[in-house]
């Protein structure tokens, strides 16, 4: 859903064969069916990226269907908001497991094949929260900051194999941002932080992912691109 669905659609439109992955298999299959109706070659896979066994199964399914994985987009995410002094250990662990450990699990699962073929494009999702911090989501901010470090380190390790690793910090109107976009307590405050004065639609963010996966970005690695309407301008 949200950015993930828009990115899958844009890759399909650009000629990629797509594995649409979601925690809910039915939702993944529904998106894949929509892409196939548009002429794309796509399959849906259910996966909890925080579980290494499910990630291994996901990659194996993609390889059986398409032979290899050339592009990985690490987009899975959840929020469990709470102020620091009220956050439970479970809220902390769950967000770190999906965002940071999930990104690591998927990256590690596809890297060996990419290294063997000496080609790969890995695109991770971070956030302005990982760069600037945020109130009420210290777990999310910590996970997203961790993804920045993971991206930089993986880019340095994998560059010799012809693999690029980059990250995108988007700011879009998605189910995950619905509360801060619509709640009177947060809406105006957050909009004031965006110089462009609005949230992007997911379809506006999707082309950035395709750029990082394209030959136009063949010499770009270890970068964090903020597609956030200027929120992170310093």
mmCIF file of C-alpha atoms in Angstrom:
data_model
loop_
_atom_site.group_PDB
_atom_site.id
_atom_site.type_symbol
_atom_site.label_atom_id
_atom_site.label_comp_id
_atom_site.label_asym_id
_atom_site.label_seq_id
_atom_site.Cartn_x
_atom_site.Cartn_y
_atom_site.Cartn_z
ATOM 1 C CA UNK A 1 0.000 0.000 0.000
ATOM 2 C CA UNK A 2 1.020 3.634 -0.066
ATOM 3 C CA UNK A 3 4.521 4.222 -1.388
ATOM 4 C CA UNK A 4 5.155 0.501 -1.854
ATOM 5 C CA UNK A 5 2.201 0.062 -4.196
ATOM 6 C CA UNK A 6 3.129 3.185 -6.168
ATOM 7 C CA UNK A 7 6.744 2.024 -6.496
ATOM 8 C CA UNK A 8 5.702 -1.455 -7.634
ATOM 9 C CA UNK A 9 3.441 0.101 -10.268
ATOM 10 C CA UNK A 10 6.174 2.444 -11.495
ATOM 11 C CA UNK A 11 8.705 -0.356 -11.807
ATOM 12 C CA UNK A 12 6.172 -2.459 -13.703
ATOM 13 C CA UNK A 13 5.442 0.477 -15.999
ATOM 14 C CA UNK A 14 9.195 0.819 -16.585
ATOM 15 C CA UNK A 15 9.482 -2.802 -17.726
ATOM 16 C CA UNK A 16 10.600 -4.574 -14.568
ATOM 17 C CA UNK A 17 9.273 -7.937 -13.485
ATOM 18 C CA UNK A 18 7.805 -7.303 -10.053
ATOM 19 C CA UNK A 19 7.392 -9.229 -6.826
ATOM 20 C CA UNK A 20 4.807 -7.353 -4.782
ATOM 21 C CA UNK A 21 5.414 -8.251 -1.132
ATOM 22 C CA UNK A 22 3.159 -7.563 1.822
ATOM 23 C CA UNK A 23 2.620 -8.910 5.313
ATOM 24 C CA UNK A 24 -0.829 -9.920 4.047
ATOM 25 C CA UNK A 25 -0.613 -12.344 1.127
ATOM 26 C CA UNK A 26 -4.062 -11.383 -0.141
ATOM 27 C CA UNK A 27 -3.072 -7.729 -0.434
ATOM 28 C CA UNK A 28 0.155 -8.624 -2.232
ATOM 29 C CA UNK A 29 -1.693 -10.858 -4.669
ATOM 30 C CA UNK A 30 -4.335 -8.190 -5.292
ATOM 31 C CA UNK A 31 -1.647 -5.659 -6.240
ATOM 32 C CA UNK A 32 0.123 -8.195 -8.439
ATOM 33 C CA UNK A 33 -3.159 -8.959 -10.204
ATOM 34 C CA UNK A 34 -3.684 -5.247 -10.861
ATOM 35 C CA UNK A 35 -0.189 -4.994 -12.350
ATOM 36 C CA UNK A 36 -0.799 -8.051 -14.546
ATOM 37 C CA UNK A 37 -4.031 -6.476 -15.794
ATOM 38 C CA UNK A 38 -1.855 -3.584 -16.985
ATOM 39 C CA UNK A 39 0.410 -5.955 -18.896
ATOM 40 C CA UNK A 40 3.163 -6.446 -16.329
ATOM 41 C CA UNK A 41 4.809 -9.687 -15.241
ATOM 42 C CA UNK A 42 4.123 -9.712 -11.495
ATOM 43 C CA UNK A 43 3.544 -12.044 -8.564
ATOM 44 C CA UNK A 44 2.415 -11.459 -4.993
ATOM 45 C CA UNK A 45 4.269 -12.860 -1.975
ATOM 46 C CA UNK A 46 3.339 -12.743 1.693
ATOM 47 C CA UNK A 47 6.224 -12.088 4.085
ATOM 48 C CA UNK A 48 6.989 -10.766 7.560
ATOM 49 C CA UNK A 49 10.404 -9.209 6.949
ATOM 50 C CA UNK A 50 11.286 -9.389 10.633
ATOM 51 C CA UNK A 51 11.404 -13.201 10.307
ATOM 52 C CA UNK A 52 14.492 -14.531 8.580
ATOM 53 C CA UNK A 53 12.789 -17.790 7.581
ATOM 54 C CA UNK A 54 9.991 -15.920 5.804
ATOM 55 C CA UNK A 55 12.484 -13.647 4.044
ATOM 56 C CA UNK A 56 14.384 -16.704 2.795
ATOM 57 C CA UNK A 57 11.122 -18.163 1.491
ATOM 58 C CA UNK A 58 10.260 -14.853 -0.193
ATOM 59 C CA UNK A 59 13.586 -14.649 -2.023
ATOM 60 C CA UNK A 60 13.371 -18.300 -3.037
ATOM 61 C CA UNK A 61 9.902 -17.709 -4.505
ATOM 62 C CA UNK A 62 11.156 -14.703 -6.469
ATOM 63 C CA UNK A 63 14.102 -16.691 -7.790
ATOM 64 C CA UNK A 64 11.908 -19.619 -8.817
ATOM 65 C CA UNK A 65 9.624 -17.309 -10.771
ATOM 66 C CA UNK A 66 12.137 -14.905 -12.300
ATOM 67 C CA UNK A 67 15.505 -16.626 -11.947
ATOM 68 C CA UNK A 68 17.203 -13.865 -9.952
ATOM 69 C CA UNK A 69 16.685 -10.685 -7.952
ATOM 70 C CA UNK A 70 18.312 -7.608 -9.495
ATOM 71 C CA UNK A 71 16.550 -4.876 -7.489
ATOM 72 C CA UNK A 72 15.524 -4.813 -3.838
ATOM 73 C CA UNK A 73 13.305 -2.103 -2.383
ATOM 74 C CA UNK A 74 13.167 -2.229 1.428
ATOM 75 C CA UNK A 75 9.885 -0.480 2.118
ATOM 76 C CA UNK A 76 8.213 -2.446 4.935
ATOM 77 C CA UNK A 77 7.227 -0.289 7.866
ATOM 78 C CA UNK A 78 4.992 0.076 10.906
ATOM 79 C CA UNK A 79 4.487 2.702 13.594
ATOM 80 C CA UNK A 80 3.889 2.210 17.311
ATOM 81 C CA UNK A 81 3.834 5.796 18.637
ATOM 82 C CA UNK A 82 4.393 6.677 22.284
ATOM 83 C CA UNK A 83 6.342 9.253 24.226
ATOM 84 C CA UNK A 84 9.745 8.131 25.490
ATOM 85 C CA UNK A 85 8.688 7.747 29.112
ATOM 86 C CA UNK A 86 5.614 5.723 28.150
ATOM 87 C CA UNK A 87 7.008 3.528 25.387
ATOM 88 C CA UNK A 88 6.956 -0.170 26.152
ATOM 89 C CA UNK A 89 9.733 -2.581 25.331
ATOM 90 C CA UNK A 90 7.364 -4.343 22.960
ATOM 91 C CA UNK A 91 6.687 -1.107 21.042
ATOM 92 C CA UNK A 92 10.418 -0.486 20.718
ATOM 93 C CA UNK A 93 11.250 -4.053 19.689
ATOM 94 C CA UNK A 94 8.457 -4.370 17.124
ATOM 95 C CA UNK A 95 9.364 -1.197 15.225
ATOM 96 C CA UNK A 96 13.098 -1.979 15.226
ATOM 97 C CA UNK A 97 12.362 -5.545 14.102
ATOM 98 C CA UNK A 98 10.369 -4.489 11.045
ATOM 99 C CA UNK A 99 12.283 -1.407 9.940
ATOM 100 C CA UNK A 100 15.922 -2.051 10.821
ATOM 101 C CA UNK A 101 16.200 -5.816 11.225
ATOM 102 C CA UNK A 102 13.792 -6.334 8.337
ATOM 103 C CA UNK A 103 15.929 -4.190 6.056
ATOM 104 C CA UNK A 104 19.020 -6.130 7.112
ATOM 105 C CA UNK A 105 17.285 -9.488 6.629
ATOM 106 C CA UNK A 106 16.204 -8.688 3.074
ATOM 107 C CA UNK A 107 19.516 -7.124 2.109
ATOM 108 C CA UNK A 108 21.470 -10.091 3.427
ATOM 109 C CA UNK A 109 19.165 -12.537 1.644
ATOM 110 C CA UNK A 110 19.650 -11.043 -1.830
ATOM 111 C CA UNK A 111 23.277 -9.896 -1.543
ATOM 112 C CA UNK A 112 24.995 -13.250 -2.269
ATOM 113 C CA UNK A 113 23.259 -13.641 -5.637
ATOM 114 C CA UNK A 114 23.986 -10.049 -6.562
ATOM 115 C CA UNK A 115 27.618 -10.471 -5.534
ATOM 116 C CA UNK A 116 27.940 -13.593 -7.670
ATOM 117 C CA UNK A 117 26.484 -11.804 -10.704
ATOM 118 C CA UNK A 118 28.369 -8.603 -9.837
ATOM 119 C CA UNK A 119 25.242 -6.520 -10.258
ATOM 120 C CA UNK A 120 22.490 -5.252 -7.994
ATOM 121 C CA UNK A 121 20.445 -2.251 -6.950
ATOM 122 C CA UNK A 122 19.346 -1.934 -3.316
ATOM 123 C CA UNK A 123 17.072 0.917 -2.243
ATOM 124 C CA UNK A 124 16.262 1.395 1.434
ATOM 125 C CA UNK A 125 13.593 3.576 3.020
ATOM 126 C CA UNK A 126 14.592 5.999 5.720
ATOM 127 C CA UNK A 127 12.821 9.155 6.864
ATOM 128 C CA UNK A 128 13.299 12.744 7.934
ATOM 129 C CA UNK A 129 12.675 11.322 11.406
ATOM 130 C CA UNK A 130 15.935 9.413 11.100
ATOM 131 C CA UNK A 131 17.823 12.609 10.310
ATOM 132 C CA UNK A 132 16.057 15.230 12.429
ATOM 133 C CA UNK A 133 14.304 13.157 15.080
ATOM 134 C CA UNK A 134 10.637 13.415 15.952
ATOM 135 C CA UNK A 135 8.390 13.597 18.999
ATOM 136 C CA UNK A 136 6.410 10.554 20.081
ATOM 137 C CA UNK A 137 8.158 8.033 17.830
ATOM 138 C CA UNK A 138 11.653 7.561 19.213
ATOM 139 C CA UNK A 139 11.531 3.915 18.117
ATOM 140 C CA UNK A 140 10.769 4.902 14.527
ATOM 141 C CA UNK A 141 13.413 7.645 14.497
ATOM 142 C CA UNK A 142 16.053 5.279 15.879
ATOM 143 C CA UNK A 143 15.191 2.606 13.312
ATOM 144 C CA UNK A 144 15.302 5.059 10.422
ATOM 145 C CA UNK A 145 18.626 6.506 11.611
ATOM 146 C CA UNK A 146 19.937 2.954 11.792
ATOM 147 C CA UNK A 147 18.902 2.379 8.193
ATOM 148 C CA UNK A 148 21.059 5.341 7.149
ATOM 149 C CA UNK A 149 24.094 3.742 8.792
ATOM 150 C CA UNK A 150 23.233 0.352 7.336
ATOM 151 C CA UNK A 151 22.967 1.911 3.876
ATOM 152 C CA UNK A 152 26.363 3.593 4.108
ATOM 153 C CA UNK A 153 28.107 0.475 5.376
ATOM 154 C CA UNK A 154 26.483 -1.848 2.834
ATOM 155 C CA UNK A 155 27.335 0.590 0.032
ATOM 156 C CA UNK A 156 31.014 0.472 1.014
ATOM 157 C CA UNK A 157 31.066 -3.323 1.319
ATOM 158 C CA UNK A 158 29.188 -4.092 -1.889
ATOM 159 C CA UNK A 159 30.533 -1.449 -4.289
ATOM 160 C CA UNK A 160 33.372 -3.746 -5.393
ATOM 161 C CA UNK A 161 30.732 -6.200 -6.652
ATOM 162 C CA UNK A 162 28.944 -3.660 -8.825
ATOM 163 C CA UNK A 163 26.087 -3.288 -6.341
ATOM 164 C CA UNK A 164 24.744 0.130 -5.410
ATOM 165 C CA UNK A 165 22.995 0.776 -2.097
ATOM 166 C CA UNK A 166 21.067 3.996 -1.590
ATOM 167 C CA UNK A 167 18.273 5.309 0.608
ATOM 168 C CA UNK A 168 15.288 7.568 0.107
ATOM 169 C CA UNK A 169 13.669 9.714 2.794
ATOM 170 C CA UNK A 170 10.162 10.378 1.453
ATOM 171 C CA UNK A 171 7.357 12.530 2.707
ATOM 172 C CA UNK A 172 4.084 11.353 1.218
ATOM 173 C CA UNK A 173 0.395 11.045 1.940
ATOM 174 C CA UNK A 174 0.136 7.387 2.973
ATOM 175 C CA UNK A 175 -1.709 5.343 5.601
ATOM 176 C CA UNK A 176 1.345 5.655 7.891
ATOM 177 C CA UNK A 177 1.190 9.457 7.830
ATOM 178 C CA UNK A 178 -2.593 9.713 8.045
ATOM 179 C CA UNK A 179 -2.698 10.752 11.708
ATOM 180 C CA UNK A 180 -0.253 13.646 11.399
ATOM 181 C CA UNK A 181 -1.870 14.729 8.136
ATOM 182 C CA UNK A 182 -5.433 14.769 9.407
ATOM 183 C CA UNK A 183 -5.334 15.268 13.187
ATOM 184 C CA UNK A 184 -5.813 18.913 14.189
ATOM 185 C CA UNK A 185 -3.135 18.505 16.867
ATOM 186 C CA UNK A 186 -0.424 17.730 14.300
ATOM 187 C CA UNK A 187 -1.538 18.760 10.784
ATOM 188 C CA UNK A 188 -0.633 22.452 10.710
ATOM 189 C CA UNK A 189 2.555 21.967 12.720
ATOM 190 C CA UNK A 190 3.905 19.414 10.255
ATOM 191 C CA UNK A 191 2.854 21.355 7.177
ATOM 192 C CA UNK A 192 4.784 24.351 8.484
ATOM 193 C CA UNK A 193 7.930 22.218 8.348
ATOM 194 C CA UNK A 194 7.486 21.499 4.628
ATOM 195 C CA UNK A 195 8.621 24.450 2.473
ATOM 196 C CA UNK A 196 6.448 23.233 -0.404
ATOM 197 C CA UNK A 197 3.461 23.384 1.919
ATOM 198 C CA UNK A 198 1.929 20.017 1.100
ATOM 199 C CA UNK A 199 2.457 16.277 1.308
ATOM 200 C CA UNK A 200 3.451 14.433 -1.855
ATOM 201 C CA UNK A 201 1.292 11.777 -3.403
ATOM 202 C CA UNK A 202 3.032 8.359 -3.465
ATOM 203 C CA UNK A 203 3.129 8.496 -7.270
ATOM 204 C CA UNK A 204 5.355 11.591 -7.041
ATOM 205 C CA UNK A 205 7.938 9.679 -4.992
ATOM 206 C CA UNK A 206 8.001 6.482 -7.067
ATOM 207 C CA UNK A 207 10.177 7.800 -9.965
ATOM 208 C CA UNK A 208 13.047 8.404 -7.514
ATOM 209 C CA UNK A 209 13.183 4.666 -6.830
ATOM 210 C CA UNK A 210 13.311 3.886 -10.536
ATOM 211 C CA UNK A 211 16.150 6.382 -10.925
ATOM 212 C CA UNK A 212 18.271 4.628 -8.297
ATOM 213 C CA UNK A 213 17.653 1.299 -10.031
ATOM 214 C CA UNK A 214 18.446 2.622 -13.509
ATOM 215 C CA UNK A 215 21.681 2.964 -15.431
ATOM 216 C CA UNK A 216 21.387 6.730 -14.911
ATOM 217 C CA UNK A 217 22.422 6.039 -11.290
ATOM 218 C CA UNK A 218 25.105 3.446 -12.038
ATOM 219 C CA UNK A 219 27.774 5.563 -10.309
ATOM 220 C CA UNK A 220 25.613 6.638 -7.368
ATOM 221 C CA UNK A 221 25.900 4.715 -4.109
ATOM 222 C CA UNK A 222 25.775 5.373 -0.384
ATOM 223 C CA UNK A 223 23.447 8.344 -0.796
ATOM 224 C CA UNK A 224 20.314 9.458 1.041
ATOM 225 C CA UNK A 225 17.920 11.372 -1.191
ATOM 226 C CA UNK A 226 15.212 13.355 0.608
ATOM 227 C CA UNK A 227 12.037 13.477 -1.453
ATOM 228 C CA UNK A 228 10.213 15.441 1.221
ATOM 229 C CA UNK A 229 9.289 18.837 -0.190
ATOM 230 C CA UNK A 230 12.261 20.432 1.551
ATOM 231 C CA UNK A 231 11.488 19.291 5.110
ATOM 232 C CA UNK A 232 15.122 18.370 5.775
ATOM 233 C CA UNK A 233 16.647 21.575 4.374
ATOM 234 C CA UNK A 234 19.098 22.886 6.944
#
